[in-house]
Amino acid sequence: MVSETVANPHEESVDRHARDMANAIRALSIDAVQKANSGHPGMPMGMADVATVLFRDFVKIDPKNPSWPDRDRFVLSNGHGSMLLYAIHHLLGYEDMTIEELKNFRQIGSRTAGHPEYGHALGIETTTGPLGQGLANAVGFALAERMMNARFGDDLVDHKTYAIVGDGCLMEGISHEAIDLAGHLKLNKLIVLFDDNGISIDGKTSLATSMDQVARFKAAGWNAEHVDGHKPDEVKAALERAQTSDKPTLIACKTIIGYGSPKLAGSEKSHGAPLGDEEIKAVRQKLVWESEAFELPDSVVKAWREIGQKGAASRGEWEKRHDAAARAAEFDAFVSGALPGGFEKAMADYRAKLVAEKPKLATRKSSEATLGLVNELTELTLGGSADLTHSVFTQTKNQSPVSAENYAGRYIHYGIREHAMAAVMNGLALHGGFIPYGGTFLTFADYMRGGMRLSALMGIRVIYVLTHDSIGLGEDGPTHQPIEHLAMLRATPNLLVFRPADAVETAEAWEIALTETGRPSVLSLSRQNLPTVRDDASQNLTRKGAYVLKDTDGARDVTIMATGSEIEIALAAADTLAGEGIKAAVVSFPCWELFQEQDAAYRAEVLGTAPRVAIEAASGFGWERWLGDKGRFIGMNGFGASGPAPKLYEQFGITAGAAAKAARELLGR
Amino acid sequence: MVSETVANPHEESVDRHARDMANAIRALSIDAVQKANSGHPGMPMGMADVATVLFRDFVKIDPKNPSWPDRDRFVLSNGHGSMLLYAIHHLLGYEDMTIEELKNFRQIGSRTAGHPEYGHALGIETTTGPLGQGLANAVGFALAERMMNARFGDDLVDHKTYAIVGDGCLMEGISHEAIDLAGHLKLNKLIVLFDDNGISIDGKTSLATSMDQVARFKAAGWNAEHVDGHKPDEVKAALERAQTSDKPTLIACKTIIGYGSPKLAGSEKSHGAPLGDEEIKAVRQKLVWESEAFELPDSVVKAWREIGQKGAASRGEWEKRHDAAARAAEFDAFVSGALPGGFEKAMADYRAKLVAEKPKLATRKSSEATLGLVNELTELTLGGSADLTHSVFTQTKNQSPVSAENYAGRYIHYGIREHAMAAVMNGLALHGGFIPYGGTFLTFADYMRGGMRLSALMGIRVIYVLTHDSIGLGEDGPTHQPIEHLAMLRATPNLLVFRPADAVETAEAWEIALTETGRPSVLSLSRQNLPTVRDDASQNLTRKGAYVLKDTDGARDVTIMATGSEIEIALAAADTLAGEGIKAAVVSFPCWELFQEQDAAYRAEVLGTAPRVAIEAASGFGWERWLGDKGRFIGMNGFGASGPAPKLYEQFGITAGAAAKAARELLGR
């Protein structure tokens, strides 16, 4: 293929080389969507020219080594345009992205899911689809790069993060949170290409927005400029300027959605439905694309494969630098995410110390104390909070704040931006080199549900420290008191939700959260002080999900189950009942998901056959699973109220007296 | 009190009149926080000067008639500064905001909850606290004003919406969504005062943001300017300019948090904790404020009460215009929010028609058809969608889009902004004159949880149309397939969650949602077609929450419960079992909350005593409530997948065959 400039149906300045490479993306995209009879052709058609320049001249990847640590990261934030990514991966020669996979677009078991899914195919850096998440993930990637660079230097870490985003990504609130943080932290290796096609599902974006995006990004401390997305030279020049910027860069690429479709170009009708056989024929004619469906000219394949060869060369050079680096082993250990050898023993010793000392602390304070140890044991942990550092206690003394002047820091002030915190943590975890954890109040899980769900769906190690986890937060009132949040989180697949009862269980929960590499965790922590209730720390009992904390002498009359701050109440109720000759066992239930994973015999042993009472200062929704038909729940039946915590517990009847009464009633006494 | 200019401890330009009025706010705030030993003094101290000018010279309210329809709306978006609002209400003479209430700040049962709560005290327009919500509510108020104005003219509707917002409100993503929409719709009667104190909980906002807020708002189509928030003349001049603007206005008021505190002014330490008796003494000295705690100089009270008198005069003039207006009765009917007389009958007739015609439609299409009728019956309904109009089918032919040129429209293109949609709908509902409903995919409830929870907490009539409510959405895959969302919503207090099975139940759900004035509703609707399963529409059976859809001849062997799209599967399973001589009743379960509210006898009758199987293409979390110990759940155990819907149902074992098998196993056959 000769890179001569020829007349293009649409734009004279487009060289034929780039045009054919881009048209290959277009053809594969429309054919795959047509075959699936489902999907989004408009975006790949519109962004094919931009993506071609981006990959041809800039993105540093090696398709044969898709997880090379110093590769550039590419994020397709408007994930509905997934065929753009799949087509590019096929063209670049990713070994798993065969033409068969493209033919199986959107079918069960294929690598080519409707939206790009992390882990489904090589080189997919993150799962996207819910709009704006990818942009915030990209901020996490770019931040991780700067932070790893600060630790290991340019020789080992020096890569860019590229993201393509759509109108939807930029309308979503999370985009504001993410770009404000990126601008503040001067993430100059973050380069975002905005598919500025002026079309969303309902029609012209002018139906709903008048935002000047370039001005908006400038206000957030970004470079930002407009280019014509169908003029490769303009795109290339802008990308070149971005390479040496001291700020993150937005390139707003004016594009035509469905570019190449005689009937549908520029219309929302090209967005989310197959074009139809007839229109596909017309597109082929218009684009002067003569190959049949799923077939590609050799010259085009060759041009795309050359990109990979460049990437392989870059990787080779990096390998040499890596092998020569004094700290190569340390770098590899960071990237592996492995905890240090002595971790388990140190945590066991710490538990023993806690059992001996029996501190009376809020579990948010116990968490801080645990982190004090953890953050000494490993440098992988990267703390943060959505502006509640002194309430959620996520910062330890060896964690200096991350800033544009201090990427070596280990604590991120995420600002009052819960949603971005979750999604940026996802990006940090996906990048490698860090175990991100971040704190806010449990209620504000509401604000970051979108990001939390993706942690769970991707199965990545992100840890949410969610404090003030009940009406126990007191005077701030019902807007700040979680009720349904534990149920919401427990109902979420692949997420561990811990509600520890004391300092020991808090340390245990941290240990599990840090070692579970395939799923995120939530630590639900109290504002109020709680006594240490565990006498035995010889094993991590939280790992069982639930266990008998206080057994009875002889057969139980009743089992009282509770979590977190309500364990104290359960123990008091058991004492009261003991005084009346009623034998009540107390089961601590710090993690439903782990209990569910125990064998049936263990579960039966813990739950027992006696009538059951459960206490949790939250909605009882879901507790029937453990209570059974005859159980009784002591908790919240509606929203909370503003008042001192002890009075609220009285007011809402979450007391040892109420639990004892429920037990008596169950026993008919 | 003479309005002479005297030396002020801090600013010479502050006239004594305004200074004393502002200091009254400061004194009440610090004293109430101190007495409660809980609360946030820094914000009221910092914003007292601004708020004094705002209320003294601009806000049109009549404390004796706090719900006068044409009053200005005031929203304290940074609700932790609640004492600012309570102090002002006390000073203005709201009859319920007595000095005793201020002394009971943050106590159970007081009107002075930790954060302002709608319905707890007169004149509180909305519940705030979760940051950014109030700003988005204010956009809803301001939009409602323009829309009511378009319907009834300046004589009846001509008021402003004022909001105070903090750094947190403007960092939250929802602020982006809200201001973009407000700028686009040119809501020029919206005036936002930004408490630009440069401090958040963790310290200086420069820890986390470098945003140029004025430039940002300008990019969104707002007027925006900086003023010194401690110079009343500057604040007043800016507010005057805002009165005649053709755009919404942001006034960034440079303030000092904790203004007046010698030790803590300008520090985050004044934000969220009592100042302490000693520092309060020092504040009094510094501010030259000689009154004891909770006492006020008569001259100050008089100055504040005069504001109310001005407001009363405005209201009097409005009453005259109202009484003379040709369409006064129609206006009153709009404001009342009452549905027209014939509504119930029309809905009953419609149900009868559906039973006769038995359409096979996706419930999202049934919803559209129902709305076709509803939107003819009443003009209160105000549709909208977060850019999924042609997927969620929320727009009917008599609804033209709302725009800056057409406030008379009845359909809002909220853009790709779910969170703002929820919070703006809250504002629209609170304003009066509208029943807002808005649509997106059920999965994206995640993005608007913050706003939805406040609909429920406030108990207002907002209707969420959430479609594509299961793996039945098919190829878009797990990012778009709700799993835990029904559990999350059902666990939320005071929210009705409907998952109708067919056209009849969809109409019934709409009827209930529209008539339930004290709580919001969710309609969870299918993407895929569903047959009409109801034979009898003589009464609204959805109102019972659950009912026997298909009874058995003689005693049941098994009860199969299902909702929505899985009713079809339940009926097929019952047929299969019937062929084997097993009598299976089918219970349709469109609304858990309403079923819970039925008497025990009815519930027992519906659930029966036979073993139970439940089918729902979602997480089974919570179903134990209805299944009991021996029940079996057929549904999802993890995330979904990308593929055609029918194949996904097979893949995940949500089939009539699986349900029949579960029934057989329960019966030991």
PDB file of N, CA, C and O in Angstrom, chain B residues 591-627:
ATOM      1  N   CYS B 591     -45.963  -5.767  43.383  1.00  0.00           N
ATOM      2  CA  CYS B 591     -45.472  -4.719  44.306  1.00  0.00           C
ATOM      3  C   CYS B 591     -45.368  -5.255  45.725  1.00  0.00           C
ATOM      4  O   CYS B 591     -46.368  -5.392  46.420  1.00  0.00           O
ATOM      5  N   TRP B 592     -44.145  -5.551  46.138  1.00  0.00           N
ATOM      6  CA  TRP B 592     -43.921  -6.106  47.475  1.00  0.00           C
ATOM      7  C   TRP B 592     -44.459  -5.188  48.570  1.00  0.00           C
ATOM      8  O   TRP B 592     -45.024  -5.644  49.551  1.00  0.00           O
ATOM      9  N   GLU B 593     -44.203  -3.894  48.401  1.00  0.00           N
ATOM     10  CA  GLU B 593     -44.530  -2.951  49.476  1.00  0.00           C
ATOM     11  C   GLU B 593     -46.035  -2.933  49.737  1.00  0.00           C
ATOM     12  O   GLU B 593     -46.477  -2.910  50.882  1.00  0.00           O
ATOM     13  N   LEU B 594     -46.823  -2.937  48.663  1.00  0.00           N
ATOM     14  CA  LEU B 594     -48.274  -2.906  48.848  1.00  0.00           C
ATOM     15  C   LEU B 594     -48.769  -4.231  49.425  1.00  0.00           C
ATOM     16  O   LEU B 594     -49.715  -4.248  50.230  1.00  0.00           O
ATOM     17  N   PHE B 595     -48.147  -5.327  49.045  1.00  0.00           N
ATOM     18  CA  PHE B 595     -48.557  -6.618  49.607  1.00  0.00           C
ATOM     19  C   PHE B 595     -48.273  -6.650  51.108  1.00  0.00           C
ATOM     20  O   PHE B 595     -49.085  -7.115  51.908  1.00  0.00           O
ATOM     21  N   GLN B 596     -47.123  -6.116  51.469  1.00  0.00           N
ATOM     22  CA  GLN B 596     -46.761  -6.045  52.890  1.00  0.00           C
ATOM     23  C   GLN B 596     -47.803  -5.261  53.688  1.00  0.00           C
ATOM     24  O   GLN B 596     -48.022  -5.535  54.865  1.00  0.00           O
ATOM     25  N   GLU B 597     -48.441  -4.322  53.039  1.00  0.00           N
ATOM     26  CA  GLU B 597     -49.425  -3.477  53.730  1.00  0.00           C
ATOM     27  C   GLU B 597     -50.808  -4.127  53.828  1.00  0.00           C
ATOM     28  O   GLU B 597     -51.700  -3.575  54.470  1.00  0.00           O
ATOM     29  N   GLN B 598     -51.017  -5.254  53.167  1.00  0.00           N
ATOM     30  CA  GLN B 598     -52.312  -5.945  53.268  1.00  0.00           C
ATOM     31  C   GLN B 598     -52.420  -6.613  54.639  1.00  0.00           C
ATOM     32  O   GLN B 598     -51.418  -6.841  55.309  1.00  0.00           O
ATOM     33  N   ASP B 599     -53.658  -6.963  55.013  1.00  0.00           N
ATOM     34  CA  ASP B 599     -53.790  -7.621  56.314  1.00  0.00           C
ATOM     35  C   ASP B 599     -53.269  -9.056  56.234  1.00  0.00           C
ATOM     36  O   ASP B 599     -53.123  -9.627  55.153  1.00  0.00           O
ATOM     37  N   ALA B 600     -52.983  -9.582  57.399  1.00  0.00           N
ATOM     38  CA  ALA B 600     -52.329 -10.890  57.471  1.00  0.00           C
ATOM     39  C   ALA B 600     -53.190 -11.974  56.813  1.00  0.00           C
ATOM     40  O   ALA B 600     -52.661 -12.902  56.187  1.00  0.00           O
ATOM     41  N   ALA B 601     -54.486 -11.861  56.935  1.00  0.00           N
ATOM     42  CA  ALA B 601     -55.376 -12.888  56.382  1.00  0.00           C
ATOM     43  C   ALA B 601     -55.243 -12.930  54.863  1.00  0.00           C
ATOM     44  O   ALA B 601     -55.133 -13.996  54.257  1.00  0.00           O
ATOM     45  N   TYR B 602     -55.252 -11.754  54.257  1.00  0.00           N
ATOM     46  CA  TYR B 602     -55.123 -11.712  52.797  1.00  0.00           C
ATOM     47  C   TYR B 602     -53.763 -12.270  52.371  1.00  0.00           C
ATOM     48  O   TYR B 602     -53.675 -13.067  51.438  1.00  0.00           O
ATOM     49  N   ARG B 603     -52.747 -11.853  53.077  1.00  0.00           N
ATOM     50  CA  ARG B 603     -51.411 -12.329  52.715  1.00  0.00           C
ATOM     51  C   ARG B 603     -51.324 -13.857  52.806  1.00  0.00           C
ATOM     52  O   ARG B 603     -50.782 -14.522  51.923  1.00  0.00           O
ATOM     53  N   ALA B 604     -51.891 -14.376  53.878  1.00  0.00           N
ATOM     54  CA  ALA B 604     -51.854 -15.829  54.076  1.00  0.00           C
ATOM     55  C   ALA B 604     -52.611 -16.538  52.962  1.00  0.00           C
ATOM     56  O   ALA B 604     -52.172 -17.584  52.463  1.00  0.00           O
ATOM     57  N   GLU B 605     -53.716 -15.957  52.574  1.00  0.00           N
ATOM     58  CA  GLU B 605     -54.544 -16.563  51.523  1.00  0.00           C
ATOM     59  C   GLU B 605     -53.775 -16.606  50.192  1.00  0.00           C
ATOM     60  O   GLU B 605     -53.798 -17.613  49.480  1.00  0.00           O
ATOM     61  N   VAL B 606     -53.120 -15.513  49.892  1.00  0.00           N
ATOM     62  CA  VAL B 606     -52.396 -15.458  48.617  1.00  0.00           C
ATOM     63  C   VAL B 606     -51.200 -16.403  48.630  1.00  0.00           C
ATOM     64  O   VAL B 606     -50.963 -17.158  47.680  1.00  0.00           O
ATOM     65  N   LEU B 607     -50.446 -16.352  49.711  1.00  0.00           N
ATOM     66  CA  LEU B 607     -49.225 -17.169  49.764  1.00  0.00           C
ATOM     67  C   LEU B 607     -49.546 -18.650  49.907  1.00  0.00           C
ATOM     68  O   LEU B 607     -48.795 -19.503  49.425  1.00  0.00           O
ATOM     69  N   GLY B 608     -50.662 -18.940  50.549  1.00  0.00           N
ATOM     70  CA  GLY B 608     -51.069 -20.330  50.716  1.00  0.00           C
ATOM     71  C   GLY B 608     -50.130 -21.088  51.638  1.00  0.00           C
ATOM     72  O   GLY B 608     -49.168 -20.522  52.191  1.00  0.00           O
ATOM     73  N   THR B 609     -50.411 -22.360  51.798  1.00  0.00           N
ATOM     74  CA  THR B 609     -49.596 -23.178  52.697  1.00  0.00           C
ATOM     75  C   THR B 609     -48.779 -24.209  51.922  1.00  0.00           C
ATOM     76  O   THR B 609     -47.968 -24.917  52.505  1.00  0.00           O
ATOM     77  N   ALA B 610     -49.002 -24.266  50.635  1.00  0.00           N
ATOM     78  CA  ALA B 610     -48.244 -25.217  49.808  1.00  0.00           C
ATOM     79  C   ALA B 610     -46.807 -24.727  49.645  1.00  0.00           C
ATOM     80  O   ALA B 610     -46.520 -23.543  49.842  1.00  0.00           O
ATOM     81  N   PRO B 611     -45.898 -25.603  49.288  1.00  0.00           N
ATOM     82  CA  PRO B 611     -44.526 -25.167  49.002  1.00  0.00           C
ATOM     83  C   PRO B 611     -44.508 -24.126  47.883  1.00  0.00           C
ATOM     84  O   PRO B 611     -45.416 -24.100  47.051  1.00  0.00           O
ATOM     85  N   ARG B 612     -43.490 -23.297  47.925  1.00  0.00           N
ATOM     86  CA  ARG B 612     -43.475 -22.164  46.992  1.00  0.00           C
ATOM     87  C   ARG B 612     -42.211 -22.113  46.133  1.00  0.00           C
ATOM     88  O   ARG B 612     -41.118 -22.407  46.611  1.00  0.00           O
ATOM     89  N   VAL B 613     -42.424 -21.680  44.926  1.00  0.00           N
ATOM     90  CA  VAL B 613     -41.327 -21.401  44.011  1.00  0.00           C
ATOM     91  C   VAL B 613     -41.479 -19.942  43.570  1.00  0.00           C
ATOM     92  O   VAL B 613     -42.600 -19.501  43.295  1.00  0.00           O
ATOM     93  N   ALA B 614     -40.394 -19.211  43.532  1.00  0.00           N
ATOM     94  CA  ALA B 614     -40.452 -17.835  43.020  1.00  0.00           C
ATOM     95  C   ALA B 614     -39.543 -17.727  41.803  1.00  0.00           C
ATOM     96  O   ALA B 614     -38.464 -18.329  41.775  1.00  0.00           O
ATOM     97  N   ILE B 615     -39.998 -16.978  40.821  1.00  0.00           N
ATOM     98  CA  ILE B 615     -39.197 -16.767  39.602  1.00  0.00           C
ATOM     99  C   ILE B 615     -39.057 -15.274  39.366  1.00  0.00           C
ATOM    100  O   ILE B 615     -40.043 -14.548  39.271  1.00  0.00           O
ATOM    101  N   GLU B 616     -37.832 -14.835  39.290  1.00  0.00           N
ATOM    102  CA  GLU B 616     -37.577 -13.434  38.935  1.00  0.00           C
ATOM    103  C   GLU B 616     -36.178 -13.383  38.333  1.00  0.00           C
ATOM    104  O   GLU B 616     -35.226 -13.885  38.942  1.00  0.00           O
ATOM    105  N   ALA B 617     -36.044 -12.779  37.175  1.00  0.00           N
ATOM    106  CA  ALA B 617     -34.744 -12.735  36.477  1.00  0.00           C
ATOM    107  C   ALA B 617     -33.880 -11.650  37.105  1.00  0.00           C
ATOM    108  O   ALA B 617     -33.531 -10.646  36.479  1.00  0.00           O
ATOM    109  N   ALA B 618     -33.519 -11.874  38.368  1.00  0.00           N
ATOM    110  CA  ALA B 618     -32.769 -10.894  39.152  1.00  0.00           C
ATOM    111  C   ALA B 618     -32.181 -11.635  40.338  1.00  0.00           C
ATOM    112  O   ALA B 618     -32.397 -12.844  40.494  1.00  0.00           O
ATOM    113  N   SER B 619     -31.449 -10.918  41.171  1.00  0.00           N
ATOM    114  CA  SER B 619     -30.958 -11.510  42.413  1.00  0.00           C
ATOM    115  C   SER B 619     -32.128 -11.985  43.258  1.00  0.00           C
ATOM    116  O   SER B 619     -33.162 -11.317  43.349  1.00  0.00           O
ATOM    117  N   GLY B 620     -31.953 -13.121  43.908  1.00  0.00           N
ATOM    118  CA  GLY B 620     -32.998 -13.614  44.803  1.00  0.00           C
ATOM    119  C   GLY B 620     -32.974 -12.959  46.161  1.00  0.00           C
ATOM    120  O   GLY B 620     -33.805 -13.265  47.020  1.00  0.00           O
ATOM    121  N   PHE B 621     -32.040 -12.019  46.339  1.00  0.00           N
ATOM    122  CA  PHE B 621     -31.873 -11.376  47.639  1.00  0.00           C
ATOM    123  C   PHE B 621     -33.205 -10.788  48.117  1.00  0.00           C
ATOM    124  O   PHE B 621     -33.777  -9.922  47.462  1.00  0.00           O
ATOM    125  N   GLY B 622     -33.670 -11.256  49.225  1.00  0.00           N
ATOM    126  CA  GLY B 622     -34.917 -10.740  49.803  1.00  0.00           C
ATOM    127  C   GLY B 622     -36.120 -11.630  49.573  1.00  0.00           C
ATOM    128  O   GLY B 622     -37.116 -11.518  50.279  1.00  0.00           O
ATOM    129  N   TRP B 623     -36.050 -12.514  48.593  1.00  0.00           N
ATOM    130  CA  TRP B 623     -37.223 -13.331  48.254  1.00  0.00           C
ATOM    131  C   TRP B 623     -37.596 -14.307  49.354  1.00  0.00           C
ATOM    132  O   TRP B 623     -38.725 -14.793  49.415  1.00  0.00           O
ATOM    133  N   GLU B 624     -36.616 -14.613  50.248  1.00  0.00           N
ATOM    134  CA  GLU B 624     -36.949 -15.525  51.346  1.00  0.00           C
ATOM    135  C   GLU B 624     -38.162 -15.022  52.150  1.00  0.00           C
ATOM    136  O   GLU B 624     -38.863 -15.825  52.752  1.00  0.00           O
ATOM    137  N   ARG B 625     -38.360 -13.718  52.139  1.00  0.00           N
ATOM    138  CA  ARG B 625     -39.514 -13.175  52.869  1.00  0.00           C
ATOM    139  C   ARG B 625     -40.809 -13.857  52.433  1.00  0.00           C
ATOM    140  O   ARG B 625     -41.703 -14.091  53.234  1.00  0.00           O
ATOM    141  N   TRP B 626     -40.928 -14.130  51.161  1.00  0.00           N
ATOM    142  CA  TRP B 626     -42.180 -14.714  50.639  1.00  0.00           C
ATOM    143  C   TRP B 626     -42.050 -16.205  50.385  1.00  0.00           C
ATOM    144  O   TRP B 626     -43.049 -16.919  50.338  1.00  0.00           O
ATOM    145  N   LEU B 627     -40.827 -16.659  50.241  1.00  0.00           N
ATOM    146  CA  LEU B 627     -40.634 -18.082  49.936  1.00  0.00           C
ATOM    147  C   LEU B 627     -40.702 -18.953  51.176  1.00  0.00           C
ATOM    148  O   LEU B 627     -41.126 -20.109  51.091  1.00  0.00           O
TER     149      LEU B 627
END
